[in-house]
């Protein structure tokens, strides 16, 4: 019986090996079989990648540098950016390998992770089935976290602008924004949102230019500069930078919709150029923002700008850009929850699908509003969702996918090094997830007790 069991396991391993390496014997190229109605060009894809850097994360970089120290912040930002870029490449390549072995044009990230894990070591194969649900959970949580951060940022920005005229609690500004946010989120077509997104990009870019102008020409902080920071606050820095750089769902969607996807991961391709420019922008805002405001940086650098007309214009433009972007980020959780879990079940019950979909859209807006009101701490929100979700989506799952696919290859030193690298990435993701989440939650609790 034992020999029979070993033979059966060996047969499964051989089958997994054959499946994983069919692409070595087959010229099937998934990229050539994609059928897209409106594929994006390389330039359009690059614009989408650059747009990732124009969220609330970049405005929190000065505070992140204050937590990590200038020297640590610069070095760690570059290292994290390199690792994140590599992990995104790993994820895209693993998806491509899964598509090739299954001879299909495209496989979603959660399903690709399941297939990859089922080809991996025996200990990981049971994880294949629950993995898609776990990835969906992290995707939905991350995107809803972004939406929460957007509500908090818009409310804080308006409070900064209108406090000289009349003082009102930040929660009231959140309530004022709720109806227009709900109305915007009822637009179901991304194509209809595209023109508004283009306008938002222009407003955000103009605002960033104004912010950099004040950081470079304004009066700098006289407090001493911290070069190395503290190990106790470094997890908050890690959560912030990972939150800002690791938009896995958007990056995968960009690659999946490219007209020439092979140019995405080339050395001078869309991903590398986009991440290089984005990282440079992050370094500039983080470094000069910390020099400008010192250790007392606010959750967003716009809150530290002087009360002048030009600075107020920058705050207003960025707040409007974030408002428009809310619906785009909420599209992902609506798509995952509705199309994957709710719609198939309601359809079998003969329910009114249109009404239920609108209820889901309104419900998600109300959920993000209640979370934002409960914990209106933008910097801690960013660190929490970055550490919790981005570490898992951007580090852990891509490493598991690559290691599982590599497991079926013949033993070699190259395979051993690859799997050791993936183990290191997975461990780094877990450490960042646990430490960053714990530190962020502790910071949120302390922020309430210090009231």
PDB file of C-alpha atoms in Angstrom, residues 126-279:
ATOM      1  CA  UNK A 126      -4.173  22.109  -0.407  1.00  0.00           C
ATOM      2  CA  UNK A 127      -3.807  25.907  -0.362  1.00  0.00           C
ATOM      3  CA  UNK A 128      -4.791  26.122  -4.030  1.00  0.00           C
ATOM      4  CA  UNK A 129      -8.534  25.930  -3.467  1.00  0.00           C
ATOM      5  CA  UNK A 130      -8.905  28.684  -0.814  1.00  0.00           C
ATOM      6  CA  UNK A 131      -6.298  30.970  -2.421  1.00  0.00           C
ATOM      7  CA  UNK A 132      -8.651  32.751  -4.905  1.00  0.00           C
ATOM      8  CA  UNK A 133     -10.994  33.737  -2.066  1.00  0.00           C
ATOM      9  CA  UNK A 134      -8.021  34.983  -0.009  1.00  0.00           C
ATOM     10  CA  UNK A 135      -6.722  37.085  -2.912  1.00  0.00           C
ATOM     11  CA  UNK A 136     -10.209  38.492  -3.535  1.00  0.00           C
ATOM     12  CA  UNK A 137     -10.410  39.384   0.165  1.00  0.00           C
ATOM     13  CA  UNK A 138      -7.114  41.276   0.085  1.00  0.00           C
ATOM     14  CA  UNK A 139      -7.998  42.981  -3.224  1.00  0.00           C
ATOM     15  CA  UNK A 140     -11.365  44.149  -1.918  1.00  0.00           C
ATOM     16  CA  UNK A 141      -9.918  45.206   1.449  1.00  0.00           C
ATOM     17  CA  UNK A 142      -7.067  47.118  -0.193  1.00  0.00           C
ATOM     18  CA  UNK A 143      -9.289  48.995  -2.630  1.00  0.00           C
ATOM     19  CA  UNK A 144     -11.853  49.833   0.052  1.00  0.00           C
ATOM     20  CA  UNK A 145      -8.937  51.008   2.199  1.00  0.00           C
ATOM     21  CA  UNK A 146      -7.890  53.334  -0.608  1.00  0.00           C
ATOM     22  CA  UNK A 147     -11.457  54.672  -0.740  1.00  0.00           C
ATOM     23  CA  UNK A 148     -11.411  55.270   3.035  1.00  0.00           C
ATOM     24  CA  UNK A 149      -8.148  57.169   2.707  1.00  0.00           C
ATOM     25  CA  UNK A 150      -9.671  59.260  -0.076  1.00  0.00           C
ATOM     26  CA  UNK A 151     -12.645  60.268   2.084  1.00  0.00           C
ATOM     27  CA  UNK A 152     -10.382  61.225   4.987  1.00  0.00           C
ATOM     28  CA  UNK A 153      -8.085  63.203   2.681  1.00  0.00           C
ATOM     29  CA  UNK A 154     -10.939  65.123   1.048  1.00  0.00           C
ATOM     30  CA  UNK A 155     -12.439  66.000   4.428  1.00  0.00           C
ATOM     31  CA  UNK A 156      -9.095  67.134   5.905  1.00  0.00           C
ATOM     32  CA  UNK A 157      -8.356  69.202   2.799  1.00  0.00           C
ATOM     33  CA  UNK A 158     -11.695  71.008   2.976  1.00  0.00           C
ATOM     34  CA  UNK A 159     -11.252  71.624   6.694  1.00  0.00           C
ATOM     35  CA  UNK A 160      -7.861  73.231   5.987  1.00  0.00           C
ATOM     36  CA  UNK A 161      -9.388  75.443   3.304  1.00  0.00           C
ATOM     37  CA  UNK A 162     -12.501  76.591   5.175  1.00  0.00           C
ATOM     38  CA  UNK A 163     -11.360  76.711   8.822  1.00  0.00           C
ATOM     39  CA  UNK A 164     -10.335  80.398   8.472  1.00  0.00           C
ATOM     40  CA  UNK A 165     -13.946  81.179   7.514  1.00  0.00           C
ATOM     41  CA  UNK A 166     -15.860  78.812   9.787  1.00  0.00           C
ATOM     42  CA  UNK A 167     -14.839  75.836  11.905  1.00  0.00           C
ATOM     43  CA  UNK A 168     -16.621  72.526  11.380  1.00  0.00           C
ATOM     44  CA  UNK A 169     -15.726  68.973  12.489  1.00  0.00           C
ATOM     45  CA  UNK A 170     -13.959  66.873   9.893  1.00  0.00           C
ATOM     46  CA  UNK A 171     -16.730  64.276  10.169  1.00  0.00           C
ATOM     47  CA  UNK A 172     -19.235  66.824   8.831  1.00  0.00           C
ATOM     48  CA  UNK A 173     -17.136  67.302   5.713  1.00  0.00           C
ATOM     49  CA  UNK A 174     -17.168  63.538   5.224  1.00  0.00           C
ATOM     50  CA  UNK A 175     -20.967  63.570   5.465  1.00  0.00           C
ATOM     51  CA  UNK A 176     -21.174  66.379   2.905  1.00  0.00           C
ATOM     52  CA  UNK A 177     -19.052  64.361   0.470  1.00  0.00           C
ATOM     53  CA  UNK A 178     -21.126  61.195   0.902  1.00  0.00           C
ATOM     54  CA  UNK A 179     -24.040  61.979  -1.511  1.00  0.00           C
ATOM     55  CA  UNK A 180     -21.830  63.029  -4.466  1.00  0.00           C
ATOM     56  CA  UNK A 181     -19.566  60.029  -3.857  1.00  0.00           C
ATOM     57  CA  UNK A 182     -22.580  57.710  -4.000  1.00  0.00           C
ATOM     58  CA  UNK A 183     -23.829  59.401  -7.181  1.00  0.00           C
ATOM     59  CA  UNK A 184     -20.405  59.040  -8.821  1.00  0.00           C
ATOM     60  CA  UNK A 185     -20.138  55.386  -7.814  1.00  0.00           C
ATOM     61  CA  UNK A 186     -23.452  54.585  -9.494  1.00  0.00           C
ATOM     62  CA  UNK A 187     -21.742  55.042 -12.876  1.00  0.00           C
ATOM     63  CA  UNK A 188     -21.095  51.445 -13.921  1.00  0.00           C
ATOM     64  CA  UNK A 189     -19.043  51.988 -17.074  1.00  0.00           C
ATOM     65  CA  UNK A 190     -15.314  52.638 -16.841  1.00  0.00           C
ATOM     66  CA  UNK A 191     -15.462  54.116 -20.341  1.00  0.00           C
ATOM     67  CA  UNK A 192     -17.790  56.854 -19.087  1.00  0.00           C
ATOM     68  CA  UNK A 193     -15.421  57.548 -16.198  1.00  0.00           C
ATOM     69  CA  UNK A 194     -12.331  57.746 -18.445  1.00  0.00           C
ATOM     70  CA  UNK A 195     -12.685  61.463 -19.405  1.00  0.00           C
ATOM     71  CA  UNK A 196     -13.092  62.412 -15.750  1.00  0.00           C
ATOM     72  CA  UNK A 197     -10.024  60.344 -14.910  1.00  0.00           C
ATOM     73  CA  UNK A 198      -7.970  62.246 -17.490  1.00  0.00           C
ATOM     74  CA  UNK A 199      -9.049  65.546 -15.934  1.00  0.00           C
ATOM     75  CA  UNK A 200      -8.153  64.201 -12.491  1.00  0.00           C
ATOM     76  CA  UNK A 201      -4.651  63.298 -13.688  1.00  0.00           C
ATOM     77  CA  UNK A 202      -4.079  66.840 -14.983  1.00  0.00           C
ATOM     78  CA  UNK A 203      -5.325  68.408 -11.741  1.00  0.00           C
ATOM     79  CA  UNK A 204      -3.175  66.089  -9.622  1.00  0.00           C
ATOM     80  CA  UNK A 205      -0.059  66.813 -11.700  1.00  0.00           C
ATOM     81  CA  UNK A 206      -0.574  70.585 -11.471  1.00  0.00           C
ATOM     82  CA  UNK A 207      -1.091  70.267  -7.718  1.00  0.00           C
ATOM     83  CA  UNK A 208       2.116  68.216  -7.298  1.00  0.00           C
ATOM     84  CA  UNK A 209       4.074  70.872  -9.213  1.00  0.00           C
ATOM     85  CA  UNK A 210       2.728  73.590  -6.903  1.00  0.00           C
ATOM     86  CA  UNK A 211       3.527  71.476  -3.838  1.00  0.00           C
ATOM     87  CA  UNK A 212       7.127  70.921  -5.011  1.00  0.00           C
ATOM     88  CA  UNK A 213       7.437  74.667  -5.655  1.00  0.00           C
ATOM     89  CA  UNK A 214       6.567  75.406  -2.012  1.00  0.00           C
ATOM     90  CA  UNK A 215       8.796  72.610  -0.711  1.00  0.00           C
ATOM     91  CA  UNK A 216      11.789  73.944  -2.670  1.00  0.00           C
ATOM     92  CA  UNK A 217      11.281  77.692  -2.121  1.00  0.00           C
ATOM     93  CA  UNK A 218       9.470  77.874   1.235  1.00  0.00           C
ATOM     94  CA  UNK A 219      10.987  78.340   4.679  1.00  0.00           C
ATOM     95  CA  UNK A 220      12.466  75.062   5.901  1.00  0.00           C
ATOM     96  CA  UNK A 221      12.030  73.587   9.353  1.00  0.00           C
ATOM     97  CA  UNK A 222      14.707  74.575  11.870  1.00  0.00           C
ATOM     98  CA  UNK A 223      14.442  71.318  13.797  1.00  0.00           C
ATOM     99  CA  UNK A 224      17.363  68.871  13.506  1.00  0.00           C
ATOM    100  CA  UNK A 225      17.128  66.282  10.738  1.00  0.00           C
ATOM    101  CA  UNK A 226      16.841  62.644  11.762  1.00  0.00           C
ATOM    102  CA  UNK A 227      19.002  60.514   9.455  1.00  0.00           C
ATOM    103  CA  UNK A 228      18.246  56.977  10.619  1.00  0.00           C
ATOM    104  CA  UNK A 229      14.849  57.021  12.342  1.00  0.00           C
ATOM    105  CA  UNK A 230      13.625  54.428  14.819  1.00  0.00           C
ATOM    106  CA  UNK A 231      13.034  50.666  14.422  1.00  0.00           C
ATOM    107  CA  UNK A 232       9.743  51.121  16.304  1.00  0.00           C
ATOM    108  CA  UNK A 233       8.287  53.400  13.613  1.00  0.00           C
ATOM    109  CA  UNK A 234       9.930  51.828  10.550  1.00  0.00           C
ATOM    110  CA  UNK A 235       6.984  49.408  10.000  1.00  0.00           C
ATOM    111  CA  UNK A 236       4.750  52.473   9.528  1.00  0.00           C
ATOM    112  CA  UNK A 237       7.140  53.730   6.840  1.00  0.00           C
ATOM    113  CA  UNK A 238       7.113  50.309   5.204  1.00  0.00           C
ATOM    114  CA  UNK A 239       3.324  50.209   5.170  1.00  0.00           C
ATOM    115  CA  UNK A 240       3.125  53.674   3.615  1.00  0.00           C
ATOM    116  CA  UNK A 241       5.604  53.045   0.797  1.00  0.00           C
ATOM    117  CA  UNK A 242       4.161  49.616  -0.023  1.00  0.00           C
ATOM    118  CA  UNK A 243       0.637  51.071  -0.027  1.00  0.00           C
ATOM    119  CA  UNK A 244       1.722  53.804  -2.426  1.00  0.00           C
ATOM    120  CA  UNK A 245       3.713  51.618  -4.836  1.00  0.00           C
ATOM    121  CA  UNK A 246       1.937  48.251  -4.849  1.00  0.00           C
ATOM    122  CA  UNK A 247      -1.321  48.661  -6.753  1.00  0.00           C
ATOM    123  CA  UNK A 248      -1.345  45.031  -7.895  1.00  0.00           C
ATOM    124  CA  UNK A 249      -4.889  44.983  -9.215  1.00  0.00           C
ATOM    125  CA  UNK A 250      -4.336  48.046 -11.391  1.00  0.00           C
ATOM    126  CA  UNK A 251      -0.952  46.885 -12.698  1.00  0.00           C
ATOM    127  CA  UNK A 252      -2.329  43.481 -13.690  1.00  0.00           C
ATOM    128  CA  UNK A 253      -5.297  45.143 -15.394  1.00  0.00           C
ATOM    129  CA  UNK A 254      -2.969  47.462 -17.324  1.00  0.00           C
ATOM    130  CA  UNK A 255      -0.866  44.553 -18.624  1.00  0.00           C
ATOM    131  CA  UNK A 256      -3.932  42.494 -19.467  1.00  0.00           C
ATOM    132  CA  UNK A 257      -5.337  45.299 -21.624  1.00  0.00           C
ATOM    133  CA  UNK A 258      -2.178  46.209 -23.539  1.00  0.00           C
ATOM    134  CA  UNK A 259      -2.017  46.027 -27.314  1.00  0.00           C
ATOM    135  CA  UNK A 260       1.625  44.883 -27.096  1.00  0.00           C
ATOM    136  CA  UNK A 261       1.922  43.162 -23.683  1.00  0.00           C
ATOM    137  CA  UNK A 262       5.450  41.898 -24.388  1.00  0.00           C
ATOM    138  CA  UNK A 263       6.731  45.454 -24.006  1.00  0.00           C
ATOM    139  CA  UNK A 264       5.366  45.648 -20.467  1.00  0.00           C
ATOM    140  CA  UNK A 265       8.185  43.923 -18.592  1.00  0.00           C
ATOM    141  CA  UNK A 266      11.159  44.671 -20.858  1.00  0.00           C
ATOM    142  CA  UNK A 267      14.201  46.400 -19.280  1.00  0.00           C
ATOM    143  CA  UNK A 268      13.088  49.686 -20.817  1.00  0.00           C
ATOM    144  CA  UNK A 269       9.419  48.738 -20.955  1.00  0.00           C
ATOM    145  CA  UNK A 270       6.291  50.241 -19.493  1.00  0.00           C
ATOM    146  CA  UNK A 271       6.676  48.804 -15.989  1.00  0.00           C
ATOM    147  CA  UNK A 272      10.313  49.824 -15.456  1.00  0.00           C
ATOM    148  CA  UNK A 273       9.909  53.326 -16.881  1.00  0.00           C
ATOM    149  CA  UNK A 274       6.703  53.903 -14.935  1.00  0.00           C
ATOM    150  CA  UNK A 275       8.103  52.624 -11.637  1.00  0.00           C
ATOM    151  CA  UNK A 276      11.339  54.599 -12.090  1.00  0.00           C
ATOM    152  CA  UNK A 277       9.497  57.870 -12.667  1.00  0.00           C
ATOM    153  CA  UNK A 278       7.047  57.160  -9.842  1.00  0.00           C
ATOM    154  CA  UNK A 279       9.836  56.293  -7.381  1.00  0.00           C
TER     155      UNK A 279
END
